[in-house]
Amino acid sequence: MIKKLGTHIYFGYMNFWKIFLLLAFVTAFFNGINAVPYYNISMHQIFININETGNATVTEKFVLNFTSQKQLDNFKVKKDELGVSLDSWASFDPKIKIHIGTKKDILPLSGSIAFVENENKYLQMEYALQEPIVSKKVETSRSVDYELKKNYFNSFLEKPFYKIPANTEIYFMLPSKSTAEKKDISPDATLGSDESYFIIKWEGLKEISNLSLKYTYWKEIAPSVSISLAFKNFMDNVSQEIKIILAVILIAILGGFYVKRKQINEKVQTFVESNSALE
């Protein structure tokens, strides 16, 4: 009798934990698919704008696909509920999060998120990092060599590999006076430039054990000053009246020099003649 009672209690205890674990799993599962009724993410783009000193601002774009107008309308209602809090969005959908650095790396009050509707519909997240995203390795009077700090990409670390998922693009927007070589970048990258930036692009799917990026920023060289060119530019931009006044002043100055020179010559001549007479 006692043995049966003990067995019954034991199995009852086990059933309780099974039910508890099942409920926990179901809760976590539904939290993970919280955003599924609203959209799916078809593309994730990250733009890292790095200035001359290595500080960075980040823009992340999550391109959203909606299967119907009703799905889009429901999402807009949910968007208004979530507001502009990055934490609220990350709780709603774990994929809508900061991917460069962590929350503690963000400059206070710099984080924002907005829904943009044009040809594509996307969420745009923006934030600035408190510390430089690159470290200064070598500096000369002409250039600075920088290297990427890998810890800012820990969100892509699936030990022992860094993994850039499919449909993910990462753009490093460097100052236009920057250069880099492919051998100093891992994983393989596409290099390009426009009038404003030197651009390095990583595109998923990429999986690699070592993440690295090095580049050189070339400093501005102070332009040489040409007096004749400056005078020409000045004369090209003044009125005719000013030019006449300047010409009169120049003639007066030259005339004064001529008179003064004549007086000096006369004094020298008188001095020479006087000394010749004494001899």
mmCIF file of C-alpha atoms in Angstrom:
data_model
loop_
_atom_site.group_PDB
_atom_site.id
_atom_site.type_symbol
_atom_site.label_atom_id
_atom_site.label_comp_id
_atom_site.label_asym_id
_atom_site.label_seq_id
_atom_site.Cartn_x
_atom_site.Cartn_y
_atom_site.Cartn_z
ATOM 1 C CA MET A 1 0.000 0.000 0.000
ATOM 2 C CA ILE A 2 2.764 2.422 0.914
ATOM 3 C CA LYS A 3 4.845 1.383 -2.107
ATOM 4 C CA LYS A 4 1.959 2.010 -4.511
ATOM 5 C CA LEU A 5 1.272 5.424 -2.977
ATOM 6 C CA GLY A 6 4.941 6.398 -3.350
ATOM 7 C CA THR A 7 4.961 5.300 -7.009
ATOM 8 C CA HIS A 8 1.826 7.286 -7.710
ATOM 9 C CA ILE A 9 3.304 10.443 -6.182
ATOM 10 C CA TYR A 10 6.563 10.018 -8.142
ATOM 11 C CA PHE A 11 4.817 9.662 -11.482
ATOM 12 C CA GLY A 12 2.515 12.540 -10.637
ATOM 13 C CA TYR A 13 5.577 14.698 -9.945
ATOM 14 C CA MET A 14 7.122 13.694 -13.288
ATOM 15 C CA ASN A 15 3.901 14.527 -15.171
ATOM 16 C CA PHE A 16 3.824 17.941 -13.537
ATOM 17 C CA TRP A 17 7.323 18.773 -14.853
ATOM 18 C CA LYS A 18 6.489 17.432 -18.313
ATOM 19 C CA ILE A 19 3.475 19.722 -18.489
ATOM 20 C CA PHE A 20 5.519 22.659 -17.190
ATOM 21 C CA LEU A 21 8.282 22.126 -19.786
ATOM 22 C CA LEU A 22 5.704 21.702 -22.549
ATOM 23 C CA LEU A 23 4.041 25.004 -21.626
ATOM 24 C CA ALA A 24 7.424 26.754 -21.508
ATOM 25 C CA PHE A 25 8.291 25.396 -24.954
ATOM 26 C CA VAL A 26 4.946 26.448 -26.438
ATOM 27 C CA THR A 27 5.323 29.951 -24.964
ATOM 28 C CA ALA A 28 8.842 30.341 -26.354
ATOM 29 C CA PHE A 29 7.737 28.969 -29.711
ATOM 30 C CA PHE A 30 4.901 31.442 -30.107
ATOM 31 C CA ASN A 31 7.099 34.330 -28.962
ATOM 32 C CA GLY A 32 9.606 33.357 -31.640
ATOM 33 C CA ILE A 33 6.965 33.427 -34.373
ATOM 34 C CA ASN A 34 5.299 36.549 -33.015
ATOM 35 C CA ALA A 35 6.009 38.502 -36.223
ATOM 36 C CA VAL A 36 5.094 35.727 -38.692
ATOM 37 C CA PRO A 37 1.430 36.816 -39.149
ATOM 38 C CA TYR A 38 2.630 40.270 -40.259
ATOM 39 C CA TYR A 39 5.571 39.838 -42.675
ATOM 40 C CA ASN A 40 8.693 37.975 -43.663
ATOM 41 C CA ILE A 41 12.123 39.577 -44.101
ATOM 42 C CA SER A 42 13.408 39.173 -47.659
ATOM 43 C CA MET A 43 16.606 41.262 -47.349
ATOM 44 C CA HIS A 44 18.757 42.691 -44.583
ATOM 45 C CA GLN A 45 21.172 45.505 -45.464
ATOM 46 C CA ILE A 46 23.648 47.119 -43.058
ATOM 47 C CA PHE A 47 25.389 50.396 -43.941
ATOM 48 C CA ILE A 48 28.331 51.299 -41.673
ATOM 49 C CA ASN A 49 29.406 54.886 -42.313
ATOM 50 C CA ILE A 50 32.936 55.370 -40.923
ATOM 51 C CA ASN A 51 34.451 58.863 -40.753
ATOM 52 C CA GLU A 52 38.106 59.996 -40.842
ATOM 53 C CA THR A 53 38.650 59.243 -37.137
ATOM 54 C CA GLY A 54 37.089 55.766 -37.205
ATOM 55 C CA ASN A 55 33.755 56.646 -35.560
ATOM 56 C CA ALA A 56 30.694 55.089 -37.128
ATOM 57 C CA THR A 57 26.973 55.528 -37.626
ATOM 58 C CA VAL A 58 24.950 52.489 -38.651
ATOM 59 C CA THR A 59 21.805 52.157 -40.742
ATOM 60 C CA GLU A 60 20.089 48.766 -40.908
ATOM 61 C CA LYS A 61 17.326 48.100 -43.424
ATOM 62 C CA PHE A 62 14.964 45.153 -43.057
ATOM 63 C CA VAL A 63 13.033 44.710 -46.324
ATOM 64 C CA LEU A 64 9.588 43.298 -45.518
ATOM 65 C CA ASN A 65 7.267 41.219 -47.682
ATOM 66 C CA PHE A 66 3.507 41.220 -47.084
ATOM 67 C CA THR A 67 1.230 38.616 -48.644
ATOM 68 C CA SER A 68 -1.888 40.800 -48.579
ATOM 69 C CA GLN A 69 -3.137 44.309 -47.932
ATOM 70 C CA LYS A 70 -4.804 43.081 -44.746
ATOM 71 C CA GLN A 71 -1.443 41.787 -43.489
ATOM 72 C CA LEU A 72 0.111 45.188 -44.208
ATOM 73 C CA ASP A 73 -2.737 47.013 -42.455
ATOM 74 C CA ASN A 74 -2.404 44.772 -39.389
ATOM 75 C CA PHE A 75 1.322 45.436 -39.314
ATOM 76 C CA LYS A 76 0.785 49.202 -39.383
ATOM 77 C CA VAL A 77 -1.432 48.906 -36.309
ATOM 78 C CA LYS A 78 1.225 46.831 -34.569
ATOM 79 C CA LYS A 79 3.943 49.311 -35.655
ATOM 80 C CA ASP A 80 2.099 52.139 -33.937
ATOM 81 C CA GLU A 81 1.816 50.041 -30.769
ATOM 82 C CA LEU A 82 5.570 49.319 -30.728
ATOM 83 C CA GLY A 83 6.602 52.927 -31.394
ATOM 84 C CA VAL A 84 10.285 53.822 -31.849
ATOM 85 C CA SER A 85 11.781 51.799 -28.994
ATOM 86 C CA LEU A 86 14.489 49.420 -30.245
ATOM 87 C CA ASP A 87 13.863 47.172 -27.229
ATOM 88 C CA SER A 88 10.158 46.863 -28.064
ATOM 89 C CA TRP A 89 10.919 45.831 -31.632
ATOM 90 C CA ALA A 90 13.551 43.305 -30.537
ATOM 91 C CA SER A 91 11.002 41.750 -28.142
ATOM 92 C CA PHE A 92 8.406 41.634 -30.909
ATOM 93 C CA ASP A 93 10.777 40.097 -33.455
ATOM 94 C CA PRO A 94 14.253 38.900 -32.337
ATOM 95 C CA LYS A 95 15.548 39.443 -35.890
ATOM 96 C CA ILE A 96 14.842 43.206 -35.676
ATOM 97 C CA LYS A 97 17.777 43.991 -33.424
ATOM 98 C CA ILE A 98 21.124 45.792 -33.315
ATOM 99 C CA HIS A 99 23.640 43.741 -35.305
ATOM 100 C CA ILE A 100 26.749 45.945 -34.999
ATOM 101 C CA GLY A 101 27.930 45.970 -31.405
ATOM 102 C CA THR A 102 25.461 45.728 -28.536
ATOM 103 C CA LYS A 103 23.035 48.046 -26.797
ATOM 104 C CA LYS A 104 25.768 49.280 -24.450
ATOM 105 C CA ASP A 105 27.926 50.293 -27.449
ATOM 106 C CA ILE A 106 25.309 52.729 -28.777
ATOM 107 C CA LEU A 107 25.584 56.449 -28.210
ATOM 108 C CA PRO A 108 22.733 57.459 -25.859
ATOM 109 C CA LEU A 109 19.618 58.828 -27.600
ATOM 110 C CA SER A 110 21.006 57.970 -31.067
ATOM 111 C CA GLY A 111 18.849 54.904 -31.713
ATOM 112 C CA SER A 112 15.706 55.161 -33.841
ATOM 113 C CA ILE A 113 13.504 52.967 -36.039
ATOM 114 C CA ALA A 114 10.933 53.853 -38.689
ATOM 115 C CA PHE A 115 8.778 52.116 -41.283
ATOM 116 C CA VAL A 116 9.399 53.366 -44.834
ATOM 117 C CA GLU A 117 6.968 52.800 -47.689
ATOM 118 C CA ASN A 118 8.092 53.346 -51.278
ATOM 119 C CA GLU A 119 8.997 50.824 -53.987
ATOM 120 C CA ASN A 120 10.094 48.565 -51.152
ATOM 121 C CA LYS A 121 8.591 48.456 -47.695
ATOM 122 C CA TYR A 122 11.217 48.289 -45.001
ATOM 123 C CA LEU A 123 12.083 49.038 -41.413
ATOM 124 C CA GLN A 124 15.027 51.414 -41.077
ATOM 125 C CA MET A 125 17.021 51.325 -37.860
ATOM 126 C CA GLU A 126 19.701 53.948 -37.175
ATOM 127 C CA TYR A 127 22.223 54.342 -34.360
ATOM 128 C CA ALA A 128 25.687 55.722 -33.633
ATOM 129 C CA LEU A 129 28.492 53.899 -31.838
ATOM 130 C CA GLN A 130 30.169 55.488 -28.820
ATOM 131 C CA GLU A 131 33.688 54.276 -29.658
ATOM 132 C CA PRO A 132 35.548 53.943 -32.990
ATOM 133 C CA ILE A 133 34.686 50.711 -34.806
ATOM 134 C CA VAL A 134 38.261 50.513 -36.111
ATOM 135 C CA SER A 135 41.605 50.717 -34.333
ATOM 136 C CA LYS A 136 44.465 52.923 -35.496
ATOM 137 C CA LYS A 137 47.509 50.768 -36.319
ATOM 138 C CA VAL A 138 50.019 53.111 -38.004
ATOM 139 C CA GLU A 139 49.904 56.888 -38.541
ATOM 140 C CA THR A 140 52.245 59.058 -40.605
ATOM 141 C CA SER A 141 52.078 62.637 -41.850
ATOM 142 C CA ARG A 142 50.359 61.374 -44.991
ATOM 143 C CA SER A 143 48.143 58.463 -43.925
ATOM 144 C CA VAL A 144 46.495 56.366 -41.194
ATOM 145 C CA ASP A 145 46.177 52.569 -41.284
ATOM 146 C CA TYR A 146 42.992 51.210 -39.651
ATOM 147 C CA GLU A 147 41.824 47.723 -38.703
ATOM 148 C CA LEU A 148 38.274 46.560 -37.922
ATOM 149 C CA LYS A 149 37.448 45.625 -34.316
ATOM 150 C CA LYS A 150 35.972 42.123 -34.595
ATOM 151 C CA ASN A 151 34.024 42.293 -31.327
ATOM 152 C CA TYR A 152 31.492 44.587 -33.016
ATOM 153 C CA PHE A 153 30.467 41.600 -35.169
ATOM 154 C CA ASN A 154 29.814 39.088 -32.388
ATOM 155 C CA SER A 155 26.164 38.886 -33.426
ATOM 156 C CA PHE A 156 27.418 36.999 -36.512
ATOM 157 C CA LEU A 157 29.617 34.660 -34.469
ATOM 158 C CA GLU A 158 28.460 31.041 -34.392
ATOM 159 C CA LYS A 159 31.561 29.472 -32.875
ATOM 160 C CA PRO A 160 33.956 28.659 -34.325
ATOM 161 C CA PHE A 161 32.745 30.579 -37.406
ATOM 162 C CA TYR A 162 31.529 34.042 -38.336
ATOM 163 C CA LYS A 163 28.439 33.574 -40.461
ATOM 164 C CA ILE A 164 26.863 36.238 -42.663
ATOM 165 C CA PRO A 165 23.408 34.829 -43.491
ATOM 166 C CA ALA A 166 21.938 34.582 -46.956
ATOM 167 C CA ASN A 167 20.090 37.707 -48.139
ATOM 168 C CA THR A 168 22.340 39.852 -45.937
ATOM 169 C CA GLU A 169 24.577 42.653 -47.242
ATOM 170 C CA ILE A 170 27.072 44.656 -45.175
ATOM 171 C CA TYR A 171 28.448 47.906 -46.627
ATOM 172 C CA PHE A 172 31.432 49.757 -45.150
ATOM 173 C CA MET A 173 31.127 53.381 -46.301
ATOM 174 C CA LEU A 174 34.663 54.755 -45.874
ATOM 175 C CA PRO A 175 35.947 58.279 -46.603
ATOM 176 C CA SER A 176 36.572 58.759 -50.328
ATOM 177 C CA LYS A 177 40.300 59.211 -49.702
ATOM 178 C CA SER A 178 40.629 55.605 -48.518
ATOM 179 C CA THR A 179 42.187 52.550 -50.155
ATOM 180 C CA ALA A 180 42.163 48.833 -49.370
ATOM 181 C CA GLU A 181 43.446 45.596 -50.832
ATOM 182 C CA LYS A 182 41.423 42.399 -51.085
ATOM 183 C CA LYS A 183 44.172 40.396 -49.413
ATOM 184 C CA ASP A 184 43.568 42.424 -46.223
ATOM 185 C CA ILE A 185 39.835 41.640 -46.125
ATOM 186 C CA SER A 186 38.173 38.419 -44.989
ATOM 187 C CA PRO A 187 35.682 37.126 -46.037
ATOM 188 C CA ASP A 188 35.975 38.010 -49.722
ATOM 189 C CA ALA A 189 34.577 41.441 -50.486
ATOM 190 C CA THR A 190 33.554 43.634 -53.389
ATOM 191 C CA LEU A 191 35.393 46.968 -53.575
ATOM 192 C CA GLY A 192 34.037 50.113 -55.213
ATOM 193 C CA SER A 193 33.785 53.869 -54.909
ATOM 194 C CA ASP A 194 31.713 56.904 -55.802
ATOM 195 C CA GLU A 195 32.138 60.654 -55.327
ATOM 196 C CA SER A 196 31.538 60.442 -51.578
ATOM 197 C CA TYR A 197 32.731 57.030 -50.378
ATOM 198 C CA PHE A 198 35.155 54.166 -50.812
ATOM 199 C CA ILE A 199 32.898 51.117 -50.390
ATOM 200 C CA ILE A 200 33.645 47.602 -49.147
ATOM 201 C CA LYS A 201 30.776 45.108 -49.412
ATOM 202 C CA TRP A 202 30.247 41.720 -47.771
ATOM 203 C CA GLU A 203 27.375 39.634 -49.052
ATOM 204 C CA GLY A 204 25.973 36.426 -47.544
ATOM 205 C CA LEU A 205 26.017 33.566 -47.459
ATOM 206 C CA LYS A 206 29.541 33.703 -46.018
ATOM 207 C CA GLU A 207 31.058 31.476 -43.345
ATOM 208 C CA ILE A 208 34.642 31.964 -42.188
ATOM 209 C CA SER A 209 36.783 31.367 -39.115
ATOM 210 C CA ASN A 210 38.599 34.710 -39.177
ATOM 211 C CA LEU A 211 36.980 38.087 -39.756
ATOM 212 C CA SER A 212 39.305 40.933 -40.792
ATOM 213 C CA LEU A 213 39.281 44.251 -42.619
ATOM 214 C CA LYS A 214 42.170 46.704 -43.023
ATOM 215 C CA TYR A 215 42.307 49.958 -44.970
ATOM 216 C CA THR A 216 44.319 53.160 -45.315
ATOM 217 C CA TYR A 217 42.937 56.667 -45.009
ATOM 218 C CA TRP A 218 44.957 59.305 -46.869
ATOM 219 C CA LYS A 219 45.077 62.706 -45.207
ATOM 220 C CA GLU A 220 44.316 65.968 -46.962
ATOM 221 C CA ILE A 221 47.369 67.841 -48.288
ATOM 222 C CA ALA A 222 47.248 71.623 -47.780
ATOM 223 C CA PRO A 223 47.179 73.306 -51.219
ATOM 224 C CA SER A 224 50.101 75.579 -52.147
ATOM 225 C CA VAL A 225 49.321 79.297 -52.224
ATOM 226 C CA SER A 226 49.962 81.157 -55.490
ATOM 227 C CA ILE A 227 50.106 84.947 -55.049
ATOM 228 C CA SER A 228 49.785 85.613 -58.755
ATOM 229 C CA LEU A 229 46.781 83.268 -59.053
ATOM 230 C CA ALA A 230 45.149 84.816 -55.997
ATOM 231 C CA PHE A 231 45.632 88.322 -57.443
ATOM 232 C CA LYS A 232 44.219 87.224 -60.796
ATOM 233 C CA ASN A 233 41.152 85.666 -59.115
ATOM 234 C CA PHE A 234 40.686 88.864 -57.087
ATOM 235 C CA MET A 235 40.865 91.085 -60.178
ATOM 236 C CA ASP A 236 38.445 88.834 -62.051
ATOM 237 C CA ASN A 237 35.829 89.334 -59.351
ATOM 238 C CA VAL A 238 35.958 93.118 -58.745
ATOM 239 C CA SER A 239 34.040 95.838 -60.566
ATOM 240 C CA GLN A 240 35.532 98.133 -63.226
ATOM 241 C CA GLU A 241 35.390 101.101 -60.835
ATOM 242 C CA ILE A 242 37.506 99.261 -58.259
ATOM 243 C CA LYS A 243 40.004 98.351 -60.951
ATOM 244 C CA ILE A 244 40.356 102.069 -61.938
ATOM 245 C CA ILE A 245 40.841 103.116 -58.296
ATOM 246 C CA LEU A 246 43.478 100.410 -57.817
ATOM 247 C CA ALA A 247 45.250 101.526 -61.003
ATOM 248 C CA VAL A 248 45.358 105.177 -59.793
ATOM 249 C CA ILE A 249 46.719 104.045 -56.402
ATOM 250 C CA LEU A 250 49.354 101.897 -58.119
ATOM 251 C CA ILE A 251 50.422 104.809 -60.373
ATOM 252 C CA ALA A 252 50.653 107.123 -57.344
ATOM 253 C CA ILE A 253 52.810 104.594 -55.485
ATOM 254 C CA LEU A 254 55.108 104.112 -58.498
ATOM 255 C CA GLY A 255 55.279 107.894 -58.978
ATOM 256 C CA GLY A 256 56.238 108.352 -55.333
ATOM 257 C CA PHE A 257 58.982 105.739 -55.705
ATOM 258 C CA TYR A 258 60.275 107.553 -58.825
ATOM 259 C CA VAL A 259 60.404 110.976 -57.110
ATOM 260 C CA LYS A 260 62.020 109.494 -54.024
ATOM 261 C CA ARG A 261 64.588 107.691 -56.105
ATOM 262 C CA LYS A 262 65.410 110.884 -58.013
ATOM 263 C CA GLN A 263 65.919 112.766 -54.740
ATOM 264 C CA ILE A 264 68.218 110.032 -53.429
ATOM 265 C CA ASN A 265 70.247 110.049 -56.666
ATOM 266 C CA GLU A 266 70.672 113.848 -56.460
ATOM 267 C CA LYS A 267 71.891 113.583 -52.861
ATOM 268 C CA VAL A 268 74.377 110.878 -53.820
ATOM 269 C CA GLN A 269 75.629 112.971 -56.748
ATOM 270 C CA THR A 270 76.086 116.030 -54.509
ATOM 271 C CA PHE A 271 77.974 113.936 -51.926
ATOM 272 C CA VAL A 272 80.287 112.521 -54.602
ATOM 273 C CA GLU A 273 81.023 115.937 -56.097
ATOM 274 C CA SER A 274 81.752 117.443 -52.659
ATOM 275 C CA ASN A 275 84.198 114.689 -51.810
ATOM 276 C CA SER A 276 85.883 115.031 -55.219
ATOM 277 C CA ALA A 277 86.408 118.820 -54.616
ATOM 278 C CA LEU A 278 88.094 118.177 -51.276
ATOM 279 C CA GLU A 279 90.627 115.933 -52.937
#
